[in-house]
Short mmCIF file of C-alpha atoms in Angstrom, two decimals:
data_model
loop_
_atom_site.label_atom_id
_atom_site.label_comp_id
_atom_site.label_asym_id
_atom_site.label_seq_id
_atom_site.Cartn_x
_atom_site.Cartn_y
_atom_site.Cartn_z
CA UNK A 1 36.08 43.48 61.39
CA UNK A 2 39.19 45.77 61.18
CA UNK A 3 38.80 49.54 60.83
CA UNK A 4 40.41 49.48 57.33
CA UNK A 5 38.26 46.75 55.72
CA UNK A 6 35.40 47.50 53.13
CA UNK A 7 31.70 46.25 53.77
CA UNK A 8 30.68 43.37 51.60
CA UNK A 9 28.88 44.19 48.36
CA UNK A 10 25.75 42.17 49.32
CA UNK A 11 26.16 39.83 46.44
CA UNK A 12 25.42 42.30 43.69
CA UNK A 13 26.42 41.34 40.23
CA UNK A 14 28.97 43.74 38.77
CA UNK A 15 27.69 45.93 35.84
CA UNK A 16 29.88 44.55 33.36
CA UNK A 17 28.87 40.93 34.10
CA UNK A 18 25.33 41.92 34.04
CA UNK A 19 25.41 43.56 30.65
CA UNK A 20 27.13 40.42 29.27
CA UNK A 21 24.73 38.06 30.54
CA UNK A 22 21.83 40.26 29.16
CA UNK A 23 23.58 40.34 25.74
CA UNK A 24 23.76 36.55 25.77
CA UNK A 25 20.04 36.01 26.74
CA UNK A 26 18.95 38.43 23.75
CA UNK A 27 21.46 36.47 21.55
CA UNK A 28 19.91 33.18 22.49
CA UNK A 29 16.16 34.38 21.94
CA UNK A 30 17.18 35.63 18.45
CA UNK A 31 18.75 32.34 17.40
CA UNK A 32 15.78 30.62 18.85
CA UNK A 33 13.16 32.46 16.98
CA UNK A 34 15.12 33.40 13.86
CA UNK A 35 16.77 30.09 12.72
CA UNK A 36 13.34 27.97 12.63
CA UNK A 37 11.78 30.98 10.84
CA UNK A 38 14.71 30.69 8.18
CA UNK A 39 14.48 26.99 7.78
CA UNK A 40 10.71 27.38 7.23
CA UNK A 41 11.29 30.00 4.59
CA UNK A 42 13.73 27.92 2.85
CA UNK A 43 11.52 24.92 2.83
CA UNK A 44 8.79 26.93 1.33
CA UNK A 45 10.85 28.28 -1.33
CA UNK A 46 11.87 24.78 -2.12
CA UNK A 47 8.07 23.76 -2.35
CA UNK A 48 7.29 26.75 -4.58
CA UNK A 49 10.16 25.88 -6.91
CA UNK A 50 9.03 22.36 -7.07
CA UNK A 51 5.33 23.38 -7.69
CA UNK A 52 6.44 25.64 -10.45
CA UNK A 53 8.41 22.99 -12.09
CA UNK A 54 5.56 20.56 -11.94
CA UNK A 55 3.21 23.13 -13.47
CA UNK A 56 5.64 23.87 -16.32
CA UNK A 57 5.97 20.06 -16.75
CA UNK A 58 2.10 19.57 -16.69
CA UNK A 59 1.48 22.18 -19.28
CA UNK A 60 4.11 20.76 -21.59
CA UNK A 61 2.44 17.23 -21.10
CA UNK A 62 -0.91 18.44 -22.03
CA UNK A 63 0.05 20.60 -25.03
CA UNK A 64 2.13 17.56 -26.48
CA UNK A 65 -0.57 15.10 -25.80
CA UNK A 66 -3.13 17.26 -27.56
CA UNK A 67 -0.86 17.62 -30.64
CA UNK A 68 -0.61 13.71 -30.66
CA UNK A 69 -4.33 13.19 -30.10
CA UNK A 70 -5.12 15.52 -33.18
CA UNK A 71 -3.35 12.70 -35.18
CA UNK A 72 -6.07 10.18 -34.19
CA UNK A 73 -5.25 6.72 -33.61
CA UNK A 74 -1.72 7.29 -34.93
CA UNK A 75 -0.71 9.31 -32.06
CA UNK A 76 -3.34 7.96 -29.36
CA UNK A 77 -0.82 5.57 -27.73
CA UNK A 78 1.75 8.14 -26.89
CA UNK A 79 -0.97 10.77 -25.95
CA UNK A 80 -2.38 8.31 -23.58
CA UNK A 81 1.06 8.03 -21.94
CA UNK A 82 1.55 11.82 -21.57
CA UNK A 83 -2.08 12.41 -20.41
CA UNK A 84 -1.45 9.68 -17.70
CA UNK A 85 1.63 11.55 -16.62
CA UNK A 86 -0.13 14.68 -16.41
CA UNK A 87 -2.94 13.12 -14.38
CA UNK A 88 -0.31 12.01 -11.84
CA UNK A 89 1.08 15.41 -11.50
CA UNK A 90 -2.44 17.07 -10.95
CA UNK A 91 -4.80 14.28 -10.15
CA UNK A 92 -7.52 16.78 -9.80
CA UNK A 93 -7.34 18.27 -13.15
CA UNK A 94 -10.59 17.47 -15.20
CA UNK A 95 -9.06 18.01 -18.59
CA UNK A 96 -6.15 15.75 -17.96
CA UNK A 97 -8.77 12.92 -17.20
CA UNK A 98 -11.01 13.58 -20.09
CA UNK A 99 -8.29 13.79 -22.51
CA UNK A 100 -6.69 10.58 -21.23
CA UNK A 101 -10.14 8.91 -21.40
CA UNK A 102 -10.43 10.15 -25.00
CA UNK A 103 -7.11 8.71 -26.00
CA UNK A 104 -7.92 5.44 -24.34
CA UNK A 105 -11.20 5.08 -26.28
CA UNK A 106 -9.35 5.49 -29.49
CA UNK A 107 -7.22 2.60 -28.35
CA UNK A 108 -10.40 0.55 -27.34
CA UNK A 109 -9.15 0.30 -23.86
CA UNK A 110 -12.68 0.60 -22.53
CA UNK A 111 -12.19 -0.74 -19.01
CA UNK A 112 -9.59 2.24 -18.58
CA UNK A 113 -12.02 4.81 -20.31
CA UNK A 114 -14.57 3.83 -17.70
CA UNK A 115 -12.12 4.19 -14.82
CA UNK A 116 -11.02 7.68 -15.97
CA UNK A 117 -14.51 8.80 -16.55
CA UNK A 118 -15.74 7.87 -13.25
CA UNK A 119 -12.85 9.97 -11.89
CA UNK A 120 -13.85 12.80 -13.91
CA UNK A 121 -17.35 12.61 -12.91
CA UNK A 122 -16.07 12.47 -9.21
CA UNK A 123 -14.37 15.72 -9.82
CA UNK A 124 -17.44 17.27 -11.74
CA UNK A 125 -20.70 15.48 -11.90
CA UNK A 126 -21.89 17.94 -14.60
CA UNK A 127 -18.98 17.22 -16.98
CA UNK A 128 -21.12 16.06 -20.14
CA UNK A 129 -17.78 14.84 -22.00
CA UNK A 130 -17.33 12.39 -19.16
CA UNK A 131 -20.73 10.95 -19.44
CA UNK A 132 -20.46 10.89 -23.24
CA UNK A 133 -17.07 9.19 -23.39
CA UNK A 134 -18.43 6.66 -20.64
CA UNK A 135 -21.59 5.90 -22.89
CA UNK A 136 -19.16 5.31 -25.78
CA UNK A 137 -17.11 2.96 -23.95
CA UNK A 138 -20.18 1.08 -22.88
CA UNK A 139 -21.52 0.82 -26.37
CA UNK A 140 -18.11 -0.84 -27.53
CA UNK A 141 -18.55 -3.33 -24.64
CA UNK A 142 -22.05 -4.09 -25.82
CA UNK A 143 -23.46 -2.66 -22.46
CA UNK A 144 -26.25 -0.80 -24.02
CA UNK A 145 -28.47 0.04 -21.15
CA UNK A 146 -25.65 1.63 -19.15
CA UNK A 147 -24.53 3.36 -22.26
CA UNK A 148 -28.21 4.91 -22.86
CA UNK A 149 -28.06 5.97 -19.32
CA UNK A 150 -24.86 7.70 -19.55
CA UNK A 151 -25.54 9.41 -22.82
CA UNK A 152 -28.91 10.51 -21.65
CA UNK A 153 -27.18 12.27 -18.64
CA UNK A 154 -24.92 13.83 -21.05
CA UNK A 155 -27.70 14.86 -23.31
CA UNK A 156 -29.59 16.62 -20.25
CA UNK A 157 -26.40 18.63 -19.43
CA UNK A 158 -26.04 19.64 -23.07
CA UNK A 159 -28.50 18.76 -25.57
CA UNK A 160 -26.60 20.75 -28.21
CA UNK A 161 -23.94 18.19 -29.08
CA UNK A 162 -24.96 16.02 -32.25
CA UNK A 163 -22.30 13.27 -31.00
CA UNK A 164 -24.04 12.55 -28.00
CA UNK A 165 -27.63 12.20 -29.86
CA UNK A 166 -26.00 10.01 -32.46
CA UNK A 167 -24.49 7.85 -29.76
CA UNK A 168 -27.67 7.74 -27.92
CA UNK A 169 -29.46 6.48 -30.94
CA UNK A 170 -26.81 3.71 -31.45
CA UNK A 171 -27.64 2.62 -27.75
CA UNK A 172 -31.24 2.60 -28.53
CA UNK A 173 -30.75 0.42 -31.39
CA UNK A 174 -28.66 -1.97 -29.32
CA UNK A 175 -31.51 -2.15 -27.03
CA UNK A 176 -33.97 -2.76 -29.75
CA UNK A 177 -35.73 0.45 -28.89
CA UNK A 178 -36.28 1.22 -32.55
CA UNK A 179 -38.70 4.35 -32.15
CA UNK A 180 -36.28 5.93 -29.69
CA UNK A 181 -33.48 5.52 -32.05
CA UNK A 182 -35.21 6.95 -34.83
CA UNK A 183 -35.86 10.04 -32.97
CA UNK A 184 -32.27 10.50 -32.25
CA UNK A 185 -31.09 10.01 -35.59
CA UNK A 186 -33.71 12.25 -37.20
CA UNK A 187 -32.58 14.84 -34.62
CA UNK A 188 -28.90 14.41 -35.78
CA UNK A 189 -29.87 14.85 -39.56
CA UNK A 190 -31.89 17.89 -38.62
CA UNK A 191 -28.82 19.81 -37.45
CA UNK A 192 -26.31 18.06 -39.62
CA UNK A 193 -27.86 17.06 -42.86
CA UNK A 194 -24.51 15.83 -44.19
CA UNK A 195 -23.96 13.15 -41.43
CA UNK A 196 -23.77 9.90 -43.59
CA UNK A 197 -23.55 7.38 -40.53
CA UNK A 198 -26.96 9.04 -39.09
CA UNK A 199 -28.67 8.34 -42.58
CA UNK A 200 -27.54 4.84 -42.58
CA UNK A 201 -28.68 4.09 -39.04
CA UNK A 202 -31.92 5.95 -39.62
CA UNK A 203 -32.52 3.71 -42.68
CA UNK A 204 -32.14 0.54 -40.39
CA UNK A 205 -34.44 1.88 -37.87
CA UNK A 206 -37.13 2.72 -40.48
CA UNK A 207 -36.82 -0.74 -41.80
CA UNK A 208 -37.53 -2.22 -38.34
CA UNK A 209 -40.51 0.18 -38.01
CA UNK A 210 -41.87 -0.38 -41.27
CA UNK A 211 -41.54 3.01 -42.53
#
């Protein structure tokens, strides 16, 4: 080695290059963590917007369906369609299932009523309305024993609804259980003295029991 030559640097990285490498590493880490987070945030915002739109549509369907259902048989077909769509949006909504079952009962589509009420009972076993609608469907099918069972459950859950007692009386009539039917019709009249159908059915049970 000549006297004028400089010693080797020992392979050390020049300060400028080191700073540049450090900057690139930090930038890469930022991109690695920040970009996926942005994608997740954007995806979540999209889900929230979709859920908000579905919620508004569900509310609209339920309200329109109820308005049609108030028209009775005339609005039942369209109401059933709206409630069916609402149930597709929120399958776990009890009111959607019950309203759909109610519309279907008006249309005498008893098999579908039984399907919807079963799903409603799965959601809430203590839904008296589901057991009541189920009992009404069984009566229309002539399955009086099953009707009596469903209506008895409905009455155990809420014994204050006269319609349940009346339909239970009809189920007992169908089974030829005249004394049991008489008790139900007498109870209906006790709480609703102007119930014309209960008087007629009670008169029939009185004839059967020689009263």
